[in-house]
PDB file of C-alpha atoms in Angstrom:
ATOM      1  CA  MET A 534      90.379 103.735 104.092  1.00  0.00           C
ATOM      2  CA  TYR A 535      90.745 104.063 100.668  1.00  0.00           C
ATOM      3  CA  LEU A 536      94.411 104.570 100.480  1.00  0.00           C
ATOM      4  CA  LEU A 537      94.571 101.108 102.832  1.00  0.00           C
ATOM      5  CA  GLY A 538      92.689  99.186  99.784  1.00  0.00           C
ATOM      6  CA  LEU A 539      89.910  98.440 101.956  1.00  0.00           C
ATOM      7  CA  PHE A 540      87.578  99.737  99.285  1.00  0.00           C
ATOM      8  CA  LYS A 541      87.827 100.266  95.470  1.00  0.00           C
ATOM      9  CA  MET A 542      86.060 103.749  94.121  1.00  0.00           C
ATOM     10  CA  TYR A 543      84.806 103.220  90.525  1.00  0.00           C
ATOM     11  CA  TRP A 544      82.925 106.231  90.109  1.00  0.00           C
ATOM     12  CA  ASN A 545      83.822 110.139  88.974  1.00  0.00           C
ATOM     13  CA  VAL A 546      82.581 113.599  90.591  1.00  0.00           C
ATOM     14  CA  THR A 547      81.499 116.229  87.737  1.00  0.00           C
ATOM     15  CA  LEU A 548      81.557 119.463  89.764  1.00  0.00           C
ATOM     16  CA  PHE A 549      79.817 121.514  87.094  1.00  0.00           C
ATOM     17  CA  ARG A 550      78.845 121.344  83.581  1.00  0.00           C
ATOM     18  CA  VAL A 551      81.307 123.286  81.071  1.00  0.00           C
ATOM     19  CA  PRO A 552      79.228 125.618  78.319  1.00  0.00           C
ATOM     20  CA  LYS A 553      79.202 124.478  74.840  1.00  0.00           C
ATOM     21  CA  GLY A 554      80.566 127.114  73.300  1.00  0.00           C
ATOM     22  CA  TRP A 555      83.808 126.731  75.604  1.00  0.00           C
ATOM     23  CA  ALA A 556      84.667 123.583  74.410  1.00  0.00           C
ATOM     24  CA  LYS A 557      86.315 125.249  71.351  1.00  0.00           C
ATOM     25  CA  GLY A 558      88.635 128.031  71.000  1.00  0.00           C
ATOM     26  CA  LYS A 559      91.022 129.755  73.689  1.00  0.00           C
ATOM     27  CA  ILE A 560      88.893 129.511  76.600  1.00  0.00           C
ATOM     28  CA  GLY A 561      88.173 126.127  76.064  1.00  0.00           C
ATOM     29  CA  SER A 562      91.932 125.545  75.693  1.00  0.00           C
ATOM     30  CA  PHE A 563      92.470 127.946  78.854  1.00  0.00           C
ATOM     31  CA  PHE A 564      90.073 126.000  80.881  1.00  0.00           C
ATOM     32  CA  MET A 565      91.375 122.409  79.893  1.00  0.00           C
ATOM     33  CA  GLY A 566      95.221 123.332  80.992  1.00  0.00           C
ATOM     34  CA  PHE A 567      93.714 125.225  84.174  1.00  0.00           C
ATOM     35  CA  GLY A 568      91.914 121.765  85.193  1.00  0.00           C
ATOM     36  CA  PHE A 569      94.434 119.405  84.334  1.00  0.00           C
ATOM     37  CA  SER A 570      97.611 121.616  86.208  1.00  0.00           C
ATOM     38  CA  LEU A 571      94.590 121.464  89.492  1.00  0.00           C
ATOM     39  CA  ALA A 572      94.354 118.000  89.125  1.00  0.00           C
ATOM     40  CA  PHE A 573      97.796 116.631  88.451  1.00  0.00           C
ATOM     41  CA  CYS A 574     100.002 119.182  90.436  1.00  0.00           C
ATOM     42  CA  PRO A 575      98.306 122.049  92.541  1.00  0.00           C
ATOM     43  CA  THR A 576     102.271 123.606  93.190  1.00  0.00           C
ATOM     44  CA  MET A 577     102.165 123.768  89.558  1.00  0.00           C
ATOM     45  CA  PHE A 578      98.924 125.269  89.196  1.00  0.00           C
ATOM     46  CA  VAL A 579      99.916 127.915  91.850  1.00  0.00           C
ATOM     47  CA  LEU A 580     103.426 128.645  89.998  1.00  0.00           C
ATOM     48  CA  PHE A 581     102.001 128.941  86.908  1.00  0.00           C
ATOM     49  CA  PHE A 582      98.312 131.003  87.587  1.00  0.00           C
ATOM     50  CA  VAL A 583      98.957 132.836  90.355  1.00  0.00           C
ATOM     51  CA  THR A 584     102.480 133.742  90.065  1.00  0.00           C
ATOM     52  CA  LEU A 585     103.467 133.774  86.317  1.00  0.00           C
ATOM     53  CA  MET A 586     100.353 134.590  84.755  1.00  0.00           C
ATOM     54  CA  PRO A 587      99.945 138.170  86.505  1.00  0.00           C
ATOM     55  CA  LEU A 588     103.841 138.393  85.478  1.00  0.00           C
ATOM     56  CA  VAL A 589     102.643 137.944  81.750  1.00  0.00           C
ATOM     57  CA  TYR A 590     100.285 140.904  81.786  1.00  0.00           C
ATOM     58  CA  SER A 591     101.864 143.098  83.347  1.00  0.00           C
ATOM     59  CA  THR A 592     105.386 142.651  81.374  1.00  0.00           C
ATOM     60  CA  SER A 593     105.760 143.465  77.865  1.00  0.00           C
ATOM     61  CA  TYR A 594     107.727 140.004  77.144  1.00  0.00           C
ATOM     62  CA  GLY A 595     105.035 138.224  78.903  1.00  0.00           C
ATOM     63  CA  VAL A 596     104.175 136.362  75.673  1.00  0.00           C
ATOM     64  CA  LEU A 597     107.371 134.393  76.157  1.00  0.00           C
ATOM     65  CA  LEU A 598     106.670 133.471  80.084  1.00  0.00           C
ATOM     66  CA  PRO A 599     104.585 130.656  79.510  1.00  0.00           C
ATOM     67  CA  SER A 600     107.015 128.592  77.443  1.00  0.00           C
ATOM     68  CA  VAL A 601     110.225 129.400  79.152  1.00  0.00           C
ATOM     69  CA  PHE A 602     108.118 127.661  82.191  1.00  0.00           C
ATOM     70  CA  ALA A 603     107.041 124.808  79.940  1.00  0.00           C
ATOM     71  CA  VAL A 604     110.863 123.940  79.041  1.00  0.00           C
ATOM     72  CA  GLY A 605     112.225 125.170  82.672  1.00  0.00           C
ATOM     73  CA  THR A 606     109.650 122.464  83.971  1.00  0.00           C
ATOM     74  CA  SER A 607     109.778 119.588  81.321  1.00  0.00           C
ATOM     75  CA  VAL A 608     113.781 119.699  80.911  1.00  0.00           C
ATOM     76  CA  PRO A 609     114.472 117.958  84.298  1.00  0.00           C
ATOM     77  CA  VAL A 610     112.008 115.136  83.926  1.00  0.00           C
ATOM     78  CA  ILE A 611     112.944 114.544  80.220  1.00  0.00           C
ATOM     79  CA  PHE A 612     116.559 114.096  81.667  1.00  0.00           C
ATOM     80  CA  PHE A 613     115.576 112.046  84.081  1.00  0.00           C
ATOM     81  CA  ILE A 614     114.130 109.820  81.598  1.00  0.00           C
ATOM     82  CA  LEU A 615     116.879 109.885  79.402  1.00  0.00           C
ATOM     83  CA  ILE A 616     119.074 108.436  82.517  1.00  0.00           C
ATOM     84  CA  LEU A 617     116.747 105.504  82.950  1.00  0.00           C
ATOM     85  CA  TRP A 618     116.609 104.749  79.047  1.00  0.00           C
ATOM     86  CA  TYR A 619     120.278 104.869  79.067  1.00  0.00           C
ATOM     87  CA  LEU A 620     121.129 102.772  81.813  1.00  0.00           C
ATOM     88  CA  GLY A 621     118.357 100.634  80.906  1.00  0.00           C
ATOM     89  CA  LEU A 622     116.913 100.626  84.403  1.00  0.00           C
ATOM     90  CA  SER A 623     113.327 101.182  83.288  1.00  0.00           C
ATOM     91  CA  GLY A 624     111.672  98.402  83.816  1.00  0.00           C
ATOM     92  CA  ALA A 625     113.169  97.618  87.344  1.00  0.00           C
ATOM     93  CA  VAL A 626     112.777 101.247  88.048  1.00  0.00           C
ATOM     94  CA  MET A 627     108.962 100.877  87.342  1.00  0.00           C
ATOM     95  CA  LYS A 628     108.408  97.773  89.387  1.00  0.00           C
ATOM     96  CA  LYS A 629     110.351  98.870  92.608  1.00  0.00           C
ATOM     97  CA  GLY A 630     108.461 102.289  92.046  1.00  0.00           C
ATOM     98  CA  ARG A 631     104.928 100.437  91.827  1.00  0.00           C
ATOM     99  CA  ARG A 632     106.413  98.920  95.372  1.00  0.00           C
ATOM    100  CA  VAL A 633     107.636 102.057  97.156  1.00  0.00           C
ATOM    101  CA  GLY A 634     104.307 103.920  95.953  1.00  0.00           C
ATOM    102  CA  LYS A 635     101.964 100.881  97.263  1.00  0.00           C
ATOM    103  CA  LEU A 636     103.890 101.271 100.422  1.00  0.00           C
ATOM    104  CA  ILE A 637     103.755 104.601 100.782  1.00  0.00           C
ATOM    105  CA  GLN A 638     100.393 104.742 100.022  1.00  0.00           C
ATOM    106  CA  GLN A 639      99.577 102.530 102.674  1.00  0.00           C
ATOM    107  CA  THR A 640     101.529 104.068 105.257  1.00  0.00           C
ATOM    108  CA  ALA A 641      99.547 107.602 104.136  1.00  0.00           C
ATOM    109  CA  GLY A 642      96.451 105.464 104.913  1.00  0.00           C
ATOM    110  CA  ILE A 643      97.530 104.475 108.276  1.00  0.00           C
ATOM    111  CA  VAL A 644      98.400 108.229 109.416  1.00  0.00           C
ATOM    112  CA  MET A 645      95.299 109.440 108.171  1.00  0.00           C
ATOM    113  CA  VAL A 646      93.335 106.565 109.965  1.00  0.00           C
ATOM    114  CA  LEU A 647      95.473 107.195 112.998  1.00  0.00           C
ATOM    115  CA  LEU A 648      94.866 111.200 112.891  1.00  0.00           C
ATOM    116  CA  GLY A 649      90.888 110.765 112.558  1.00  0.00           C
ATOM    117  CA  VAL A 650      91.126 108.279 115.428  1.00  0.00           C
ATOM    118  CA  PHE A 651      93.528 110.953 117.448  1.00  0.00           C
ATOM    119  CA  ASP A 652      90.870 113.825 116.466  1.00  0.00           C
ATOM    120  CA  THR A 653      87.578 112.133 117.557  1.00  0.00           C
ATOM    121  CA  ILE A 654      89.108 111.002 120.917  1.00  0.00           C
ATOM    122  CA  THR A 655      90.506 114.728 121.629  1.00  0.00           C
ATOM    123  CA  TYR A 656      87.021 116.784 120.541  1.00  0.00           C
ATOM    124  CA  TRP A 657      84.846 113.447 121.741  1.00  0.00           C
ATOM    125  CA  PHE A 658      85.759 112.689 124.656  1.00  0.00           C
TER     126      PHE A 658
END
């Protein structure tokens, strides 16, 4: 129902408190990257932390792999942004993207509600 826009959420959820000693240094940086990657893109989270990190620890050139991963994932985004900038489409694309995003969000909301109704009918009746 949130995806349909029937109500707004104005709160946030804190799963756990981070100890004060972890806020600075390498551990804090690691957990900040861990949290951001999990929140923004679960696929990249799995690729980085599940597949790349074991490779980093098991090879002698592992220290270079996170940088190669970062360049490899950011170059396509930068290339796309440069194309938009060069063609001067940034404003038009953003407006259409917002409309398309809202339509996709509402469609996902309708699908989720219908799946919930069908699931309820299937298992309750």
